[in-house]
Amino acid sequence: MDIREIFVHPVKGLTPQRCDRVELLENFGIRGDRAFALMFADTGTPKPRTPWLSKKHFAVQNDWGKLAALDCSYDGTRHTLEIKRNGESVLVADVGTSEGRDRVGDFFTEYLQTLTPSPSARHPHVSPVRLVGTPTGETRYQDRDRGQISIISQATLDDIARQVGLGAMDPRRFRPNFIVDGADPWAEFDWVGGRLRLGPALVQVTARIGRCLNIDVNPDSGDRDFPLLSKLSEGFGQAQTGVIATIIEGGTVAKGDIVKIVD
């Protein structure tokens, strides 16, 4: 098995960014993955090293689907966050400065006012948002209260596409960090409780990932264009895909690196 693709999500709840290599840190995850978040101003002020907060504190794609219509990329060397829409740049900001961070907050505060939240949104009313997190990646606003990464096999994605009647499955619907080639469909479920080598890094696979309505959102348009969650339940009798893992030994992991089952 080997690593086919790598994704990071520079800002929690926004679009993923493809990478050639990432740094895995012990008991943390991927440096730069969900290092920033758009926090609603009326939910408090996070401490500099806040380990975890509920999604109700943040503007995220699951609640505001049209956030997916904005293409987000981050340059960690220049500390610049760029937002594009329909291929055109609509914001470039230096998030290493207070002025740049304010520009990001103002942009998304205005953008959210044009959107309608999902019926199940945890923070369904619009209030100002501010960008939280450090530009050098020490912060992490992950979905769970332990540092983790997510892994799914390409064979599983292909099997889902066949079952639900799609020509191909866009992996961005599932917001993974790593896509693995060479595994059997759904083999990653057998890894739970065991360890994997991802290149030089050692990880502990801890659980399957239960899915939500976020996977119904088109990663380009932000429209809920396909009932993928219900199709999963109908076709496979459950709505879990991919697995999460914690980092036991860190290292720099690259596309093409070998994936091995350790035990």
mmCIF file of C-alpha atoms in Angstrom, residues 80-83 89-94 100 103-104:
data_model
loop_
_atom_site.group_PDB
_atom_site.id
_atom_site.type_symbol
_atom_site.label_atom_id
_atom_site.label_comp_id
_atom_site.label_asym_id
_atom_site.label_seq_id
_atom_site.Cartn_x
_atom_site.Cartn_y
_atom_site.Cartn_z
ATOM 1 C CA THR A 80 -0.790 34.481 3.414
ATOM 2 C CA LEU A 81 -4.314 33.117 3.199
ATOM 3 C CA GLU A 82 -5.946 33.355 -0.228
ATOM 4 C CA ILE A 83 -9.630 32.899 -0.955
ATOM 5 C CA SER A 89 -9.035 35.731 -6.084
ATOM 6 C CA VAL A 90 -11.359 37.649 -3.742
ATOM 7 C CA LEU A 91 -9.062 37.952 -0.719
ATOM 8 C CA VAL A 92 -5.346 37.725 0.003
ATOM 9 C CA ALA A 93 -4.366 38.504 3.582
ATOM 10 C CA ASP A 94 -1.228 38.283 5.694
ATOM 11 C CA GLY A 100 -4.689 40.829 7.826
ATOM 12 C CA ARG A 103 -9.621 41.512 6.909
ATOM 13 C CA VAL A 104 -10.286 37.767 6.965
#
